[in-house]
Short mmCIF file of C-alpha atoms in Angstrom, two decimals:
data_model
loop_
_atom_site.label_atom_id
_atom_site.label_comp_id
_atom_site.label_asym_id
_atom_site.label_seq_id
_atom_site.Cartn_x
_atom_site.Cartn_y
_atom_site.Cartn_z
CA MET A 1 194.12 81.61 143.53
CA ILE A 2 192.55 78.50 145.07
CA SER A 3 189.56 77.03 143.32
CA SER A 4 186.43 76.21 145.30
CA LYS A 5 186.72 72.63 144.12
CA GLN A 6 190.19 72.30 145.58
CA VAL A 7 189.02 73.91 148.81
CA ASP A 8 186.09 71.51 149.12
CA LYS A 9 188.36 68.56 148.42
CA THR A 10 190.85 69.66 151.05
CA LYS A 11 188.13 70.43 153.59
CA THR A 12 186.67 66.96 153.11
CA SER A 13 190.10 65.40 153.59
CA ILE A 14 190.84 67.39 156.73
CA THR A 15 187.39 66.70 158.13
CA GLU A 16 187.86 62.99 157.71
CA ASN A 17 191.32 63.12 159.27
CA VAL A 18 190.18 64.87 162.45
CA ALA A 19 186.80 63.21 162.70
CA LEU A 20 185.75 62.14 166.15
CA THR A 21 186.93 58.54 166.31
CA ASP A 22 187.61 56.20 169.18
CA THR A 23 190.77 57.03 171.08
CA ASN A 24 193.49 54.44 171.70
CA LEU A 25 196.87 55.31 173.16
CA ASP A 26 198.53 52.06 172.14
CA GLY A 27 201.78 53.11 170.48
CA ASP A 28 201.27 56.70 171.67
CA TRP A 29 202.21 56.26 175.34
CA PRO A 30 205.84 57.46 174.92
CA ASN A 31 204.57 60.57 173.12
CA PHE A 32 201.90 61.04 175.79
CA PHE A 33 204.47 61.09 178.60
CA LEU A 34 206.93 63.24 176.64
CA LEU A 35 204.21 65.86 176.17
CA ILE A 36 203.50 65.75 179.91
CA LEU A 37 207.22 66.35 180.55
CA MET A 38 207.41 69.32 178.18
CA TYR A 39 204.24 70.87 179.61
CA ALA A 40 205.66 70.26 183.12
CA MET A 41 208.76 72.26 182.15
CA GLN A 42 206.42 75.03 181.01
CA GLY A 43 204.40 74.76 184.23
CA LEU A 44 207.61 75.01 186.27
CA CYS A 45 208.34 78.42 184.74
CA LEU A 46 204.78 79.60 185.27
CA GLY A 47 204.95 78.31 188.84
CA LEU A 48 208.12 80.28 189.56
CA ILE A 49 206.53 83.41 188.06
CA SER A 50 203.40 82.97 190.19
CA ALA A 51 205.42 82.28 193.36
CA ILE A 52 206.82 85.82 193.36
CA PRO A 53 203.55 87.54 194.46
CA ILE A 54 203.33 85.24 197.51
CA LEU A 55 206.96 85.88 198.43
CA LEU A 56 206.46 89.58 197.75
CA LYS A 57 203.50 89.69 200.12
CA SER A 58 205.24 87.74 202.89
CA ARG A 59 208.67 89.37 202.67
CA SER A 60 207.86 93.03 202.18
CA GLY A 61 204.09 93.18 202.62
CA GLY A 62 203.66 93.97 198.94
CA THR A 63 200.72 96.27 198.28
CA TYR A 64 197.89 95.47 195.88
CA TYR A 65 199.32 98.15 193.58
CA GLU A 66 202.68 96.34 193.51
CA GLN A 67 200.87 93.06 192.87
CA ALA A 68 199.02 94.65 189.97
CA LEU A 69 202.30 95.96 188.54
CA TYR A 70 204.06 92.62 188.86
CA SER A 71 201.15 90.87 187.14
CA PHE A 72 202.38 92.43 183.89
CA SER A 73 205.33 90.01 183.96
CA GLY A 74 202.91 87.29 182.94
CA TYR A 75 201.48 89.18 179.99
CA PRO A 76 203.96 87.83 177.37
CA PHE A 77 202.31 84.45 177.83
CA SER A 78 199.00 86.10 177.00
CA ILE A 79 200.15 87.93 173.86
CA LYS A 80 202.21 85.14 172.29
CA LEU A 81 199.86 85.42 169.36
CA LEU A 82 202.03 88.28 168.10
CA TRP A 83 205.00 86.03 167.32
CA ALA A 84 203.29 82.63 166.94
CA PRO A 85 203.28 82.95 163.12
CA LEU A 86 207.08 83.31 163.24
CA VAL A 87 207.29 80.00 165.09
CA ASP A 88 205.13 78.35 162.44
CA ALA A 89 206.92 79.91 159.47
CA PHE A 90 210.63 79.65 160.29
CA PHE A 91 212.31 76.37 161.11
CA ILE A 92 215.28 74.17 160.26
CA GLN A 93 213.87 71.17 158.41
CA LYS A 94 216.66 68.78 159.46
CA LEU A 95 216.08 69.62 163.11
CA GLY A 96 212.30 69.64 162.90
CA ARG A 97 209.60 72.27 162.68
CA ARG A 98 208.90 72.36 166.42
CA LYS A 99 212.32 71.35 167.76
CA SER A 100 213.84 74.29 165.87
CA TRP A 101 212.17 76.54 168.42
CA LEU A 102 211.79 74.22 171.38
CA ILE A 103 215.48 73.45 171.86
CA PRO A 104 216.95 77.00 171.81
CA THR A 105 214.01 78.38 173.79
CA GLN A 106 214.40 75.88 176.61
CA ILE A 107 218.17 76.38 176.68
CA LEU A 108 217.59 80.13 177.08
CA ILE A 109 215.10 79.46 179.87
CA GLY A 110 217.80 77.48 181.66
CA ILE A 111 220.26 80.37 181.23
CA ILE A 112 217.76 82.93 182.58
CA LEU A 113 217.07 80.73 185.60
CA LEU A 114 220.81 80.56 186.26
CA TYR A 115 221.02 84.36 185.99
CA ALA A 116 217.99 84.84 188.23
CA ALA A 117 219.72 82.72 190.87
CA THR A 118 222.52 85.30 191.08
CA VAL A 119 220.27 88.36 191.49
CA ILE A 120 217.06 87.20 193.21
CA ASP A 121 218.24 88.14 196.70
CA ILE A 122 218.98 91.67 195.43
CA PHE A 123 215.69 92.14 193.58
CA LEU A 124 213.57 90.45 196.27
CA PRO A 125 215.31 90.88 199.64
CA GLU A 126 214.05 89.35 202.87
CA THR A 127 213.65 92.88 204.25
CA GLY A 128 213.49 96.21 202.48
CA LYS A 129 211.82 97.42 199.32
CA PRO A 130 211.77 95.02 196.37
CA ASN A 131 212.85 96.07 192.87
CA ILE A 132 209.53 95.53 191.09
CA VAL A 133 210.79 96.72 187.69
CA ALA A 134 213.74 94.31 187.77
CA LEU A 135 211.44 91.44 188.79
CA ILE A 136 209.11 92.29 185.89
CA VAL A 137 212.03 92.28 183.43
CA VAL A 138 213.57 88.96 184.58
CA PHE A 139 210.37 87.02 185.03
CA GLY A 140 208.76 88.74 182.05
CA ALA A 141 211.61 87.35 179.93
CA LEU A 142 210.94 83.93 181.44
CA SER A 143 207.25 84.33 180.56
CA PHE A 144 208.15 85.30 176.98
CA LEU A 145 210.33 82.22 176.47
CA SER A 146 207.76 79.96 178.13
CA ALA A 147 205.13 81.36 175.79
CA THR A 148 207.33 80.58 172.78
CA GLN A 149 207.91 77.06 174.09
CA ASP A 150 204.14 76.69 174.51
CA VAL A 151 203.54 77.60 170.85
CA ALA A 152 206.03 74.97 169.76
CA VAL A 153 204.70 72.25 172.07
CA ASP A 154 201.05 72.95 171.23
CA GLY A 155 201.84 72.64 167.54
CA TRP A 156 203.95 69.53 168.04
CA ALA A 157 201.21 67.85 170.10
CA LEU A 158 198.86 67.96 167.10
CA THR A 159 201.28 65.91 165.00
CA MET A 160 203.12 63.90 167.67
CA LEU A 161 199.92 62.13 168.75
CA LYS A 162 197.83 60.07 166.37
CA LYS A 163 194.96 62.06 164.93
CA ASN A 164 192.36 60.08 166.87
CA ASN A 165 194.28 60.88 170.09
CA VAL A 166 194.70 64.64 169.72
CA GLY A 167 192.03 65.16 172.40
CA TYR A 168 194.55 63.80 174.89
CA ALA A 169 196.84 66.76 174.22
CA SER A 170 194.70 68.76 176.65
CA THR A 171 195.19 66.05 179.27
CA CYS A 172 198.96 66.22 178.76
CA ASN A 173 198.81 70.02 178.99
CA SER A 174 196.83 70.20 182.21
CA THR A 175 198.59 67.28 183.93
CA GLY A 176 202.04 68.54 182.96
CA GLN A 177 201.31 72.12 183.97
CA ALA A 178 199.87 70.95 187.31
CA LEU A 179 203.08 69.01 188.01
CA GLY A 180 205.22 71.98 186.97
CA MET A 181 203.18 74.39 189.08
CA LEU A 182 203.55 72.06 192.06
CA LEU A 183 207.33 72.15 191.68
CA GLY A 184 207.72 75.77 190.64
CA ASN A 185 205.26 77.44 192.98
CA TYR A 186 204.34 75.39 196.01
CA ILE A 187 207.65 73.58 196.55
CA THR A 188 209.46 76.91 196.12
CA VAL A 189 207.31 78.76 198.66
CA LEU A 190 207.33 75.98 201.25
CA PHE A 191 210.91 74.73 201.06
CA THR A 192 212.30 78.27 201.26
CA SER A 193 210.17 79.09 204.30
CA LYS A 194 211.94 78.72 207.64
CA GLU A 195 208.59 78.61 209.47
CA PHE A 196 207.32 75.66 207.41
CA CYS A 197 210.63 73.80 207.50
CA ASN A 198 211.08 74.30 211.24
CA THR A 199 207.54 73.08 211.89
CA PHE A 200 207.32 70.10 209.57
CA LEU A 201 210.76 69.15 208.26
CA ARG A 202 213.27 69.75 211.07
CA SER A 203 213.85 68.40 214.56
CA SER A 204 215.63 71.60 215.60
CA PRO A 205 214.89 75.11 214.29
CA ALA A 206 217.11 77.02 211.85
CA THR A 207 217.13 80.56 210.49
CA GLU A 208 216.14 79.68 206.89
CA GLY A 209 214.38 77.06 204.77
CA ILE A 210 215.97 73.76 203.81
CA VAL A 211 216.91 75.36 200.50
CA SER A 212 217.23 78.96 199.38
CA PHE A 213 215.32 80.45 196.47
CA GLN A 214 218.70 81.15 194.89
CA ASN A 215 219.73 77.48 194.99
CA LEU A 216 216.36 76.34 193.70
CA LEU A 217 216.62 78.61 190.67
CA PHE A 218 220.15 77.36 190.01
CA GLY A 219 219.02 73.73 190.24
CA TRP A 220 216.06 74.26 187.92
CA GLY A 221 218.31 76.04 185.42
CA ILE A 222 220.69 73.06 185.24
CA THR A 223 217.74 70.64 185.03
CA PHE A 224 216.21 72.58 182.14
CA ILE A 225 219.40 72.48 180.12
CA LEU A 226 219.99 68.75 180.71
CA LEU A 227 216.41 67.75 179.84
CA THR A 228 216.47 69.90 176.71
CA MET A 229 219.68 68.28 175.51
CA SER A 230 218.11 64.85 176.05
CA ILE A 231 215.05 65.77 173.97
CA ALA A 232 217.28 67.16 171.24
CA ILE A 233 219.31 63.94 171.05
CA PHE A 234 216.76 61.19 171.60
CA LYS A 235 213.43 62.45 170.22
CA LYS A 236 213.04 62.60 166.47
CA GLU A 237 210.33 64.82 165.04
CA LYS A 238 208.04 63.61 162.30
CA ASP A 239 208.64 65.38 158.98
CA SER A 240 205.32 67.18 158.51
CA THR A 241 206.26 68.18 154.96
CA LEU A 242 205.53 64.59 153.90
CA ASP A 243 201.89 64.79 155.02
CA ASP A 244 199.27 64.84 152.27
CA ASP A 245 197.63 67.93 153.74
CA TYR A 246 200.87 69.86 154.39
CA LEU A 247 200.82 73.50 153.38
CA GLU A 248 204.00 75.56 153.18
CA VAL A 249 203.43 79.23 153.97
CA ASN A 250 205.81 82.14 154.43
CA ILE A 251 205.74 84.66 157.26
CA VAL A 252 203.44 87.12 155.48
CA GLN A 253 200.98 84.34 154.73
CA ASN A 254 201.16 83.21 158.32
CA TYR A 255 200.04 86.61 159.58
CA LEU A 256 197.37 86.69 156.88
CA LEU A 257 196.34 83.24 158.09
CA LEU A 258 196.08 84.60 161.62
CA TRP A 259 193.82 87.38 160.40
CA ASN A 260 191.75 84.94 158.33
CA ILE A 261 191.28 82.68 161.34
CA PHE A 262 190.08 85.62 163.38
CA LYS A 263 187.68 86.69 160.62
CA LEU A 264 185.72 83.46 161.04
CA ARG A 265 182.43 84.34 162.70
CA ASN A 266 182.63 81.33 165.01
CA VAL A 267 186.12 82.33 166.17
CA GLN A 268 184.96 85.89 166.86
CA ILE A 269 182.14 84.65 169.09
CA LEU A 270 184.50 82.23 170.83
CA ALA A 271 187.01 85.07 171.33
CA ALA A 272 184.38 87.27 172.99
CA ALA A 273 183.48 84.41 175.32
CA LEU A 274 187.10 83.62 176.24
CA LEU A 275 188.01 87.24 176.93
CA THR A 276 185.09 87.76 179.30
CA VAL A 277 184.33 84.42 181.00
CA LYS A 278 186.99 84.94 183.71
CA ILE A 279 185.38 88.20 184.89
CA GLY A 280 182.90 86.13 186.86
CA PHE A 281 185.68 84.44 188.85
CA ALA A 282 188.33 87.20 188.99
CA ALA A 283 187.91 88.24 192.62
CA THR A 284 187.91 84.67 193.91
CA ASP A 285 190.73 83.45 191.65
CA SER A 286 193.10 86.37 192.16
CA VAL A 287 192.37 88.17 195.42
CA ALA A 288 190.83 85.73 197.91
CA ASN A 289 194.10 84.19 199.15
CA PHE A 290 195.69 87.59 199.68
CA LYS A 291 192.66 88.66 201.70
CA LEU A 292 193.12 85.57 203.86
CA MET A 293 196.73 86.65 204.46
CA ASP A 294 195.46 90.12 205.40
CA ALA A 295 193.08 88.43 207.84
CA GLY A 296 195.95 86.67 209.61
CA LEU A 297 196.46 83.37 207.79
CA SER A 298 200.12 82.74 206.95
CA LYS A 299 201.42 82.12 203.46
CA ASP A 300 202.68 78.72 204.63
CA ASP A 301 199.20 77.62 205.72
CA ILE A 302 197.74 78.71 202.39
CA THR A 303 200.53 77.13 200.36
CA VAL A 304 200.47 73.81 202.24
CA ILE A 305 196.76 73.40 201.57
CA GLN A 306 197.01 74.52 197.96
CA SER A 307 200.00 72.26 197.32
CA VAL A 308 197.87 69.21 198.08
CA VAL A 309 195.28 70.14 195.48
CA PRO A 310 197.67 70.35 192.49
CA GLY A 311 198.88 66.89 193.50
CA ILE A 312 195.31 65.72 193.05
CA ASN A 313 195.05 67.72 189.84
CA LEU A 314 197.81 65.58 188.37
CA PHE A 315 195.28 62.76 188.20
CA VAL A 316 192.01 64.66 187.69
CA PRO A 317 192.60 65.23 183.94
CA LEU A 318 193.27 61.51 183.53
CA ILE A 319 190.09 60.63 185.41
CA VAL A 320 187.85 63.07 183.51
CA ALA A 321 189.55 62.51 180.12
CA LYS A 322 186.68 60.23 179.13
CA TYR A 323 184.37 63.24 179.22
CA THR A 324 186.66 66.12 178.25
CA SER A 325 188.17 64.17 175.34
CA GLY A 326 184.74 63.12 174.13
CA PRO A 327 182.52 64.85 171.56
CA LYS A 328 181.02 67.40 174.00
CA PRO A 329 183.76 69.03 176.10
CA ILE A 330 181.95 72.40 176.06
CA SER A 331 178.96 70.85 177.85
CA VAL A 332 181.30 69.90 180.70
CA TYR A 333 182.72 73.45 180.73
CA ILE A 334 179.31 75.15 180.84
CA LYS A 335 177.92 72.87 183.55
CA LEU A 336 180.69 73.84 185.99
CA ILE A 337 180.34 77.63 185.67
CA PRO A 338 177.35 77.94 188.07
CA TYR A 339 179.27 75.96 190.70
CA ARG A 340 182.25 78.30 190.40
CA LEU A 341 179.93 81.28 190.78
CA LEU A 342 178.57 79.74 193.98
CA LEU A 343 182.11 79.76 195.33
CA ASN A 344 181.97 83.55 194.90
CA LEU A 345 179.54 83.48 197.82
CA ALA A 346 181.46 80.94 199.90
CA PHE A 347 184.91 82.54 199.79
CA PRO A 348 183.89 86.08 200.90
CA VAL A 349 181.95 84.59 203.84
CA PHE A 350 185.00 82.50 204.73
CA VAL A 351 187.32 85.54 204.49
CA TYR A 352 184.95 87.66 206.59
CA PHE A 353 184.78 85.16 209.46
CA THR A 354 188.47 84.16 209.31
CA PRO A 355 189.64 86.60 212.06
CA ALA A 356 186.89 85.36 214.39
CA MET A 357 187.82 81.72 213.75
CA ILE A 358 191.63 81.89 213.95
CA TYR A 359 192.19 84.45 216.74
CA LYS A 360 191.80 83.48 220.38
CA ASP A 361 192.54 86.11 222.99
CA GLY A 362 194.43 88.15 220.41
CA VAL A 363 196.69 85.23 219.44
CA ILE A 364 196.45 83.17 216.25
CA ASN A 365 195.28 79.67 217.16
CA ILE A 366 193.82 77.98 214.10
CA PRO A 367 191.31 75.20 214.91
CA ILE A 368 191.10 71.98 212.88
CA TYR A 369 187.62 72.77 211.57
CA TYR A 370 189.00 75.94 209.93
CA TYR A 371 191.53 73.90 207.97
CA VAL A 372 188.81 71.43 206.99
CA ILE A 373 186.62 74.22 205.57
CA PHE A 374 189.58 75.79 203.76
CA VAL A 375 190.62 72.45 202.24
CA ILE A 376 187.08 71.77 200.99
CA LEU A 377 186.73 75.23 199.44
CA THR A 378 190.19 75.09 197.85
CA PHE A 379 189.63 71.56 196.58
CA LEU A 380 186.31 72.45 194.93
CA HIS A 381 187.73 75.66 193.45
CA GLN A 382 190.82 74.01 191.96
CA ILE A 383 189.02 70.91 190.70
CA PHE A 384 186.30 72.93 188.95
CA MET A 385 188.93 75.23 187.46
CA TYR A 386 191.10 72.40 186.15
CA ILE A 387 188.25 70.40 184.66
CA MET A 388 187.09 73.53 182.81
CA PHE A 389 190.65 74.15 181.67
CA VAL A 390 191.00 70.61 180.32
CA ALA A 391 187.59 70.71 178.64
CA MET A 392 188.32 73.96 176.81
CA LEU A 393 191.77 72.79 175.71
CA SER A 394 190.23 69.60 174.36
CA PHE A 395 187.81 71.70 172.35
CA PHE A 396 190.70 73.81 171.02
CA ASN A 397 192.55 70.68 169.92
CA ARG A 398 189.51 69.39 168.06
CA ILE A 399 188.73 72.54 166.11
CA SER A 400 192.30 73.65 165.29
CA ASP A 401 193.37 73.11 161.71
CA PRO A 402 196.33 70.68 162.16
CA ARG A 403 198.17 72.17 159.15
CA PHE A 404 198.55 75.46 161.05
CA GLY A 405 198.51 73.95 164.54
CA GLY A 406 200.92 76.36 166.20
CA THR A 407 199.18 79.50 164.95
CA TYR A 408 195.61 78.26 165.41
CA MET A 409 196.13 76.80 168.88
CA THR A 410 198.09 79.86 169.96
CA LEU A 411 195.31 82.21 168.86
CA LEU A 412 192.80 80.33 170.98
CA ASN A 413 195.15 79.89 173.95
CA THR A 414 196.18 83.56 173.77
CA LEU A 415 192.57 84.68 173.96
CA SER A 416 191.99 82.39 176.94
CA ASN A 417 195.19 83.44 178.74
CA PHE A 418 194.62 87.12 178.11
CA GLY A 419 191.14 86.74 179.55
CA ILE A 420 192.78 85.44 182.74
CA LYS A 421 195.51 88.07 182.89
CA TRP A 422 193.54 91.25 182.30
CA THR A 423 190.84 90.24 184.77
CA ALA A 424 193.49 89.44 187.43
CA THR A 425 195.19 92.81 186.93
CA ALA A 426 191.82 94.58 187.09
CA ALA A 427 190.84 92.61 190.20
CA PHE A 428 193.97 93.75 192.06
CA GLY A 429 193.79 97.29 190.72
CA LEU A 430 190.14 97.86 191.63
CA ILE A 431 190.32 96.69 195.26
CA ASN A 432 191.40 100.06 196.66
CA PHE A 433 189.09 101.95 194.28
CA LEU A 434 186.04 99.97 195.45
CA THR A 435 186.99 100.05 199.14
CA ILE A 436 184.95 102.52 201.17
CA LYS A 437 186.94 104.17 203.96
CA LYS A 438 186.21 106.65 206.71
CA CYS A 439 189.15 109.00 207.28
CA PRO A 440 189.81 111.62 209.98
CA PRO A 441 189.05 115.17 208.78
CA GLU A 442 192.74 116.12 208.63
CA HIS A 443 193.46 113.27 206.14
CA ARG A 444 190.54 113.63 203.75
CA ASN A 445 192.37 115.78 201.25
CA ILE A 446 195.81 114.14 201.42
CA ASN A 447 197.26 111.62 199.02
CA ALA A 448 196.70 107.88 199.30
CA ALA A 449 200.00 107.35 201.12
CA ASN A 450 198.29 108.40 204.38
CA GLU A 451 195.23 106.21 204.02
CA ASP A 452 196.54 103.78 206.63
CA ASP A 453 195.04 106.19 209.16
CA CYS A 454 191.57 105.55 207.67
CA ASP A 455 189.10 102.93 208.85
CA VAL A 456 187.72 100.54 206.23
CA THR A 457 183.94 100.70 206.19
CA ILE A 458 183.39 98.23 203.33
CA ASP A 459 186.26 96.21 201.86
CA GLY A 460 186.36 96.54 198.09
CA TYR A 461 186.88 92.77 197.82
CA TYR A 462 183.26 92.12 198.81
CA ILE A 463 181.89 94.69 196.38
CA GLU A 464 184.10 93.30 193.63
CA THR A 465 182.92 89.74 194.28
CA ILE A 466 179.27 90.78 193.93
CA LEU A 467 179.98 92.62 190.67
CA CYS A 468 181.91 89.65 189.30
CA SER A 469 179.08 87.26 190.16
CA VAL A 470 176.47 89.41 188.43
CA ILE A 471 178.62 89.63 185.30
CA GLY A 472 179.14 85.86 185.42
CA ILE A 473 175.38 85.25 185.41
CA ILE A 474 174.98 87.61 182.46
CA TRP A 475 177.79 85.77 180.64
CA ILE A 476 175.97 82.44 180.97
CA SER A 477 172.77 83.88 179.51
CA ILE A 478 174.65 85.27 176.51
CA PHE A 479 177.09 82.48 175.59
CA ARG A 480 175.70 79.20 176.90
CA LYS A 481 173.69 78.17 173.83
CA LYS A 482 176.22 79.57 171.37
CA LEU A 483 179.12 77.58 172.78
CA LYS A 484 177.15 74.35 173.09
CA ARG A 485 176.21 74.67 169.41
CA PHE A 486 179.88 75.00 168.45
CA GLN A 487 180.72 71.48 169.64
CA THR A 488 178.13 70.03 167.23
CA LEU A 489 179.79 71.63 164.20
CA SER A 490 182.06 69.58 161.96
CA PRO A 491 185.78 70.51 161.80
CA SER A 492 185.24 71.98 158.33
CA HIS A 493 183.48 74.96 159.94
CA TRP A 494 186.79 75.99 161.49
CA LEU A 495 189.06 75.59 158.44
CA VAL A 496 190.58 78.64 156.74
CA HIS A 497 192.29 76.84 153.87
CA GLY A 498 190.93 78.81 150.95
CA ASN A 499 191.21 82.29 152.38
CA ILE A 500 194.94 82.91 151.93
CA PRO A 501 195.45 85.11 148.86
CA ASN A 502 198.16 84.92 146.23
CA ALA A 503 198.76 81.23 146.69
CA ALA A 504 198.38 78.14 144.62
CA ILE A 505 198.11 74.53 145.65
CA ASP A 506 199.66 71.56 143.98
CA LYS A 507 196.77 69.12 143.78
CA ASN A 508 198.87 66.09 144.55
CA ALA A 509 201.14 67.31 147.36
CA CYS A 510 198.80 69.98 148.74
CA VAL A 511 201.78 72.25 149.32
CA MET A 512 201.07 75.95 149.19
CA THR A 513 203.51 78.01 147.14
CA VAL A 514 203.66 81.75 146.55
CA THR A 515 202.86 83.02 143.05
CA PRO A 516 204.30 86.30 141.83
#
C-alpha cells in the first residue's frame, strides 16, 4: 500500500510541476501547430458526421425523428470513457505511448472514409428514402475512431507541451477543431450543392456541385493516411517513463483509477454541472437552424453564413487565450452563460418572423437586412459557444493529473460531450411531443403518420426554448459559486495518486508496480 508520507511527497511534487506559471511558447511552437493539425483531423471527422443531418434534411426532407435517430452516430465520441483506460494502459514503448494508438486509429479513419466514398450515394441518395441504420453504422464507426484519436491526442498534449504551457492545449483543441469543422462540414455542404456553386462559383449552371460528396470523402481518406504516415515518421514522442512522476499501471488499475477519479467530491459536482449545463441551450444549439429551413431558408444560405463564423473562430481562441489560459477560466465560462440564454429569446423571435421577412408575394426574396440579423445572431452564438468551450478545456487541462492524462482528460471531456449529445437528442425528440396541433375529427384517433393533415397551433420549438431557458437560470443559481470556487483550488485537490489499491511505489523512480 502507499504511505501517506509518499502520497504527500508526490502531491507536493505534482502541485509544483503544474503550478500556474507564466506561459511562454518559445521552443513549443512546432508542438503547438502539430496539436492544431491533429485536432483539425479530428474536427474534420466530426464535421463530416455533422454534415449528414443537413444533407439529410435537404435531400430527403429528413424528419425530426430521423434526425434524433442519426444523432446516435455521434454517441461513441461521448462515451469514449469506456475504453480510455485501454488507451492509457496498452502501448508499444518504442513507438510511443500516444503514437501507439494515434497512428493505427488515423489509418483506420482514412480507410473508413475511402469505404464511405463508395457507398454514400447508396445510403444517402439525392432522392428516395435514406438508409439511416447504415449511416449510423458507418459514421458511428468514424465517431468511435475519432474518439479514440481524441483520447490519445489529449493525453499527448499534456506531455508534448511544456508544463507551463499546458493551458494552450485548449487553444490548440478549439482552433484545430474549428478548422476541421470548416473543412468537414461547411465546405462539404457548400461545394456539393449545385445551387451554391451555380450562384457563386460558376459562370454557367451545371447539374451538380463542383465536387461530389463521394469524391470529397475519397480525397479526405487519402489525406488522412498521408498525414498520419508523416507524423509516424517525423514526430518523435517523449518517453514518459523517464519522468520523475511516471506511474506504470495495468488495465485493471486504470479502471480503478477511473473510478477513483470519479469518487472525488469535486469531480462529482463538476460532472453534474457538465451533464446539465447544455440543457439551457439545447433548443437553440440543435433545432433553431432546422426550424429556419422549415420556414423557407435554404441550407445553402444557412451554411454560407455559418461557414464564415468558424473561420473567425480559428482566431478567437488565440485572441482570448490570455483570459482562458489564465488562472480563472471558469469565471469567463460563467459570465457568458446569461448572454447565451438571452439568445434563447432572440432566435425564436427570428424564426417566428422569418416567413414574413423572406416571402414576398408568395416567392422567397430575402432582403439584405435579414442576412445582417442572421449573421449577427450566428456570430454571437458561435463566439460565445467557442469561448466557453476553450475556457472549460483550459480548466480541464489545469486540473488533470498529467500522469494519467488520457484517462483524466477523457473522463472530463466525456462528461462534457455527453451533456451535449443527450440534450441534442432530447431536443429533437421532444419537438413533436411538445407541439400542439389541431386535427380534423376524422384524424384524431389515427397514428402520427397522418398528422400532416393537422394544423400546428403552437410549435413545440417555442415551448422547448422557454423550458430550456428556465432550466438554464436554475442551473446558474445552483452551480455558479461552486464552479468559481473550483478554480481557486490547488492542483493537489484533484490528484488521485494514493487511492489505487494493491500497488507500491518506488520512492526514487515513482513507478507504480503491482504487488501480489
